[in-house]
Coordinates of C-alpha atoms and ligand atoms in Angstrom, one line a residue:
M1 CA 113.0 237.6 190.1
S2 CA 112.4 239.0 186.6
P3 CA 115.3 238.5 184.1
R4 CA 116.7 241.5 182.4
I5 CA 115.2 241.3 179.0
L6 CA 116.2 242.9 175.7
L7 CA 113.0 243.0 173.5
L8 CA 113.6 243.7 169.8
G9 CA 110.4 245.3 168.6
G10 CA 108.7 247.3 165.9
T11 CA 105.5 245.3 165.8
T12 CA 102.1 245.6 167.5
E13 CA 102.8 242.4 169.5
A14 CA 106.2 243.7 170.7
L15 CA 104.6 247.0 171.9
R16 CA 102.1 244.9 173.9
F17 CA 104.9 243.0 175.5
A18 CA 106.9 246.1 176.2
R19 CA 103.9 247.4 178.2
R20 CA 104.2 244.4 180.6
L21 CA 108.0 244.5 181.1
G22 CA 109.6 246.0 184.2
P23 CA 112.0 248.9 184.5
E24 CA 115.0 246.5 184.4
S25 CA 114.2 245.5 180.8
I26 CA 114.9 247.3 177.5
Y27 CA 112.6 247.7 174.5
S28 CA 114.6 248.3 171.3
L29 CA 113.4 250.0 168.2
A30 CA 115.1 250.6 164.8
G31 CA 113.7 254.1 164.9
L32 CA 111.6 254.0 161.7
G33 CA 108.2 254.4 163.4
R34 CA 106.7 256.1 166.4
V35 CA 108.7 255.8 169.7
P36 CA 106.4 255.3 172.7
D37 CA 107.1 257.5 175.7
D38 CA 104.7 255.8 178.2
L39 CA 106.3 252.4 178.8
P40 CA 107.3 251.0 182.2
C41 CA 110.5 249.6 180.7
Q42 CA 113.5 251.4 179.2
V43 CA 113.4 252.3 175.5
R44 CA 116.4 252.3 173.2
V45 CA 116.3 253.6 169.6
G46 CA 118.7 252.7 166.7
G47 CA 120.8 249.9 165.5
F48 CA 123.5 248.0 167.4
G49 CA 126.1 247.7 164.6
G50 CA 125.3 244.1 163.5
A51 CA 125.4 240.9 165.4
A52 CA 128.7 241.7 167.1
G53 CA 127.4 245.0 168.3
L54 CA 124.3 243.5 169.6
A55 CA 126.3 240.8 171.4
A56 CA 128.5 243.5 173.0
F57 CA 125.4 245.4 174.1
I58 CA 123.9 242.2 175.6
R59 CA 127.1 241.7 177.6
E60 CA 127.6 245.3 178.7
Q61 CA 124.0 245.6 179.9
G62 CA 123.9 242.2 181.6
I63 CA 120.9 241.1 179.5
E64 CA 119.7 237.6 180.5
L65 CA 117.1 236.9 177.8
L66 CA 116.8 238.2 174.2
L67 CA 113.3 238.4 172.8
D68 CA 112.9 238.7 169.0
L69 CA 109.4 240.1 168.3
T70 CA 110.4 241.9 165.1
H71 CA 108.4 241.8 161.9
P72 CA 108.6 238.5 159.9
Y73 CA 110.2 240.4 157.0
A74 CA 112.8 242.1 159.2
A75 CA 115.2 239.2 158.4
Q76 CA 118.5 241.0 159.1
I77 CA 117.7 241.9 162.7
S78 CA 116.4 238.4 163.4
A79 CA 119.6 236.9 161.9
N80 CA 121.6 239.3 164.1
A81 CA 119.6 238.3 167.2
A82 CA 120.3 234.6 166.6
R83 CA 124.0 235.2 166.1
A84 CA 124.3 237.6 169.0
A85 CA 122.6 235.1 171.3
E86 CA 125.3 232.5 170.3
L87 CA 128.1 235.0 170.8
S88 CA 127.0 236.2 174.2
G89 CA 125.7 232.8 175.5
V90 CA 122.2 234.3 176.2
A91 CA 119.0 232.6 175.2
C92 CA 117.0 234.0 172.3
W93 CA 113.3 233.4 172.2
A94 CA 111.3 234.5 169.1
L95 CA 107.7 235.0 168.1
R96 CA 107.4 233.5 164.6
R97 CA 103.9 234.7 163.6
P98 CA 102.4 232.2 161.0
G99 CA 101.6 233.6 157.6
W100 CA 98.1 234.0 156.2
Q101 CA 96.7 231.1 154.3
A102 CA 94.7 231.4 151.1
G103 CA 91.0 230.3 151.4
E104 CA 88.6 228.9 148.9
G105 CA 88.4 231.1 145.8
D106 CA 91.4 233.2 146.7
D107 CA 93.8 234.0 143.8
W108 CA 97.1 234.5 145.6
R109 CA 100.3 234.7 143.6
E110 CA 103.8 234.7 145.3
V111 CA 106.8 236.6 144.1
D112 CA 110.4 236.7 145.4
D113 CA 111.4 240.2 144.7
W114 CA 110.6 243.5 143.0
A115 CA 111.6 242.3 139.5
E116 CA 109.2 239.4 139.7
L117 CA 106.5 241.7 141.1
V118 CA 106.7 244.1 138.2
V119 CA 106.1 241.2 135.8
A120 CA 103.2 239.9 137.9
L121 CA 101.5 243.3 137.7
E122 CA 101.9 243.8 133.9
N123 CA 98.2 243.1 133.1
F124 CA 96.8 245.4 135.8
Q125 CA 96.0 249.1 135.9
R126 CA 95.3 250.1 139.5
P127 CA 97.6 248.2 141.9
L128 CA 97.4 248.9 145.6
F129 CA 100.8 248.5 147.2
T130 CA 100.8 247.7 151.0
L131 CA 104.5 246.7 151.2
G132 CA 106.0 249.6 153.1
R133 CA 108.3 252.1 151.4
E134 CA 109.9 250.0 148.6
P135 CA 107.5 251.1 145.9
L136 CA 108.4 254.8 146.5
E137 CA 111.8 254.1 145.1
H138 CA 110.2 253.0 141.8
L139 CA 107.7 255.8 141.3
H140 CA 109.6 256.9 138.2
E141 CA 109.2 253.5 136.6
I142 CA 105.4 253.3 136.6
P143 CA 104.2 251.8 133.3
L144 CA 102.1 254.2 131.2
H145 CA 99.0 252.0 131.6
Q146 CA 99.1 252.0 135.4
H147 CA 98.2 254.2 138.3
W148 CA 99.7 253.1 141.6
V149 CA 98.2 253.5 145.0
V150 CA 101.0 253.2 147.6
R151 CA 100.0 252.9 151.3
C152 CA 102.9 253.3 153.7
L153 CA 103.6 255.0 157.1
T154 CA 104.2 258.4 155.7
A155 CA 102.5 260.2 152.8
Q156 CA 104.4 262.1 150.2
Q157 CA 103.7 264.6 147.5
A158 CA 101.7 263.3 144.6
V159 CA 103.6 262.3 141.5
P160 CA 102.1 261.6 138.0
R161 CA 100.1 258.3 138.0
A162 CA 100.6 257.6 141.7
T163 CA 98.7 258.3 144.9
V164 CA 100.7 257.9 148.1
I165 CA 98.7 257.4 151.3
G166 CA 100.3 257.7 154.7
A167 CA 98.4 255.4 157.1
R168 CA 99.2 253.2 160.1
G169 CA 97.2 250.1 160.9
P170 CA 95.0 248.6 162.2
F171 CA 92.7 248.8 159.2
D172 CA 89.1 247.8 159.4
L173 CA 86.9 246.1 156.8
H174 CA 84.7 249.1 156.3
G175 CA 87.5 251.4 155.6
E176 CA 89.3 248.9 153.4
R177 CA 86.2 248.4 151.3
A178 CA 85.8 252.1 150.8
L179 CA 89.5 252.5 149.8
F180 CA 89.3 249.8 147.2
A181 CA 86.0 251.2 145.7
L182 CA 87.2 254.8 145.8
L183 CA 90.5 254.1 144.0
G184 CA 89.2 251.4 141.7
I185 CA 91.9 248.9 142.8
D186 CA 92.3 245.9 140.6
V187 CA 95.1 244.0 142.3
L188 CA 96.5 244.0 145.9
I189 CA 100.2 243.7 146.7
S190 CA 101.3 242.7 150.2
K191 CA 103.8 241.0 152.4
N192 CA 102.4 237.9 154.1
S193 CA 102.8 239.4 157.6
G194 CA 100.1 237.2 159.1
S195 CA 99.0 240.2 161.2
A196 CA 95.3 240.5 162.2
S197 CA 95.6 244.3 162.1
T198 CA 96.2 244.3 158.3
E199 CA 94.1 241.3 157.3
P200 CA 90.8 243.0 156.3
K201 CA 92.3 244.0 152.9
L202 CA 92.5 240.3 152.0
Q203 CA 88.9 239.9 152.8
V204 CA 88.0 242.8 150.5
A205 CA 90.1 241.3 147.6
R206 CA 88.2 238.1 148.2
E207 CA 84.9 239.8 148.1
L208 CA 85.8 241.6 144.9
G209 CA 87.4 238.6 143.3
L210 CA 90.8 240.4 143.0
P211 CA 94.2 238.8 142.8
V212 CA 96.7 239.3 145.6
V213 CA 100.4 239.3 144.9
L214 CA 102.4 238.4 148.0
L215 CA 106.1 238.9 148.6
R216 CA 107.4 235.6 149.7
R217 CA 108.6 235.4 153.4
P218 CA 112.3 235.5 154.1
E219 CA 114.1 232.7 155.8
L220 CA 114.5 233.3 159.5
P221 CA 117.0 231.6 161.8
T222 CA 116.2 228.9 164.3
V223 CA 116.6 230.1 167.9
E224 CA 116.4 228.4 171.3
R225 CA 112.6 228.7 171.6
E226 CA 110.1 229.7 169.0
F227 CA 106.4 230.6 169.6
L228 CA 103.6 230.9 167.1
Q229 CA 101.3 232.9 169.4
P230 CA 102.1 235.8 171.7
D231 CA 100.1 234.2 174.6
A232 CA 102.3 231.1 174.5
L233 CA 105.5 233.2 174.6
W234 CA 104.0 235.3 177.5
E235 CA 103.2 232.2 179.5
A236 CA 106.7 230.8 179.0
L237 CA 108.1 234.1 180.1
Q238 CA 106.0 234.1 183.2
R239 CA 107.2 230.6 184.1
R240 CA 110.7 231.8 183.7
M241 CA 110.1 234.8 185.9
V242 CA 108.8 232.7 188.9
Ligands
NAP301 P1 116.0 244.7 159.1 O1 116.3 244.9 157.6 O2 115.9 243.3 159.6 O3 117.1 245.4 160.0 C1 118.0 246.4 159.4 C2 118.8 247.0 160.6 O4 118.0 247.8 161.4 C3 119.3 245.9 161.5 O5 120.5 245.3 161.0 C4 119.5 246.7 162.8 O6 120.7 247.5 162.7 C5 118.4 247.7 162.7 N1 117.2 247.2 163.5 C6 116.1 246.5 163.0 N2 115.2 246.3 164.0 C7 115.8 246.8 165.1 C8 115.3 246.9 166.5 N3 114.1 246.4 166.9 N4 116.2 247.5 167.4 C9 117.4 248.0 167.0 N5 117.8 248.0 165.7 C10 117.0 247.4 164.8 O7 114.7 245.4 159.6 P2 113.7 246.3 158.7 O8 112.9 245.4 157.8 O9 114.4 247.5 158.2 O10 112.7 246.7 159.9 C11 113.1 247.7 160.9 C12 112.1 247.6 162.0 O11 110.8 247.8 161.6 C13 112.1 246.2 162.7 O12 112.3 246.5 164.1 C14 110.8 245.6 162.4 O13 110.2 244.9 163.4 C15 109.9 246.8 162.0 N6 109.0 246.5 160.9 C16 109.4 246.0 159.8 C17 108.5 245.7 158.8 C18 109.0 245.1 157.5 O14 108.2 244.8 156.6 N7 110.3 244.9 157.3 C19 107.2 246.0 159.0 C20 106.7 246.5 160.2 C21 107.7 246.8 161.2 P3 122.1 247.1 163.3 O15 122.6 246.0 162.4 O16 122.9 248.3 163.2 O17 121.9 246.6 164.7

């Protein structure tokens, strides 16, 4: 019989998993992005109120297995998941997607936070930010010699010396080449998500000999079972279901 699963999502892989879960299971989203309405499982939107709240939800709902398929930079919910699993005595399995690796000729530079990023960008004019919403909080701090291009889920009104593009992956190589050329990008900024759906921008930076500034990955907790590939997690899940 299938265990009652609570799947923490918000990623492409998580949505794929959710499509294969039964009606006894729950797909959980923070509520920042699109909420699918065509899933065979239940869908829940919004936070739980920290690790204690998540543990309480697990107990109340009779959850038998917690799956953490959140984004590698969503460190808070992953920490909560690990702690809630301990508190509730339920197993937590996580997909820990490996990061991208620099290839020959790549000029990749790592920074820890926004302050370090600003310093790393000092000598560039046309950065392309693909970090989510964080740059939007700093649009009033754009140095006079820079024009920022910010790509995130939702567009917003133009501000001086910035272009904000609302777009949702996957992004293909052809489109990424066109974007870099059209906007005269001279440096790319990204999280190291390791996702195939956003990888083409790295290929374009490589082709153009442009540096890439990567926000370092956060520490994630150790949980009962960790998988590097979705297929391995799916196989383990099927073995557990038998
Ligand atoms: P975060 O900082 O780790 O989490 C902040 C809070 O949001 C959590 O403490 C939790 O609230 C709630 N939350 C996060 N994911 C949730 C989920 N799947 N179900 C229910 N509540 C959730 O996360 P974030 O970086 O803001 O990311 C939010 C969501 O977007 C995640 O689900 C993640 O997979 C997705 N996402 C994130 C990124 C990224 O770069 N960070 C990129 C793509 C997608 P409570 O403490 O109240 O439970």
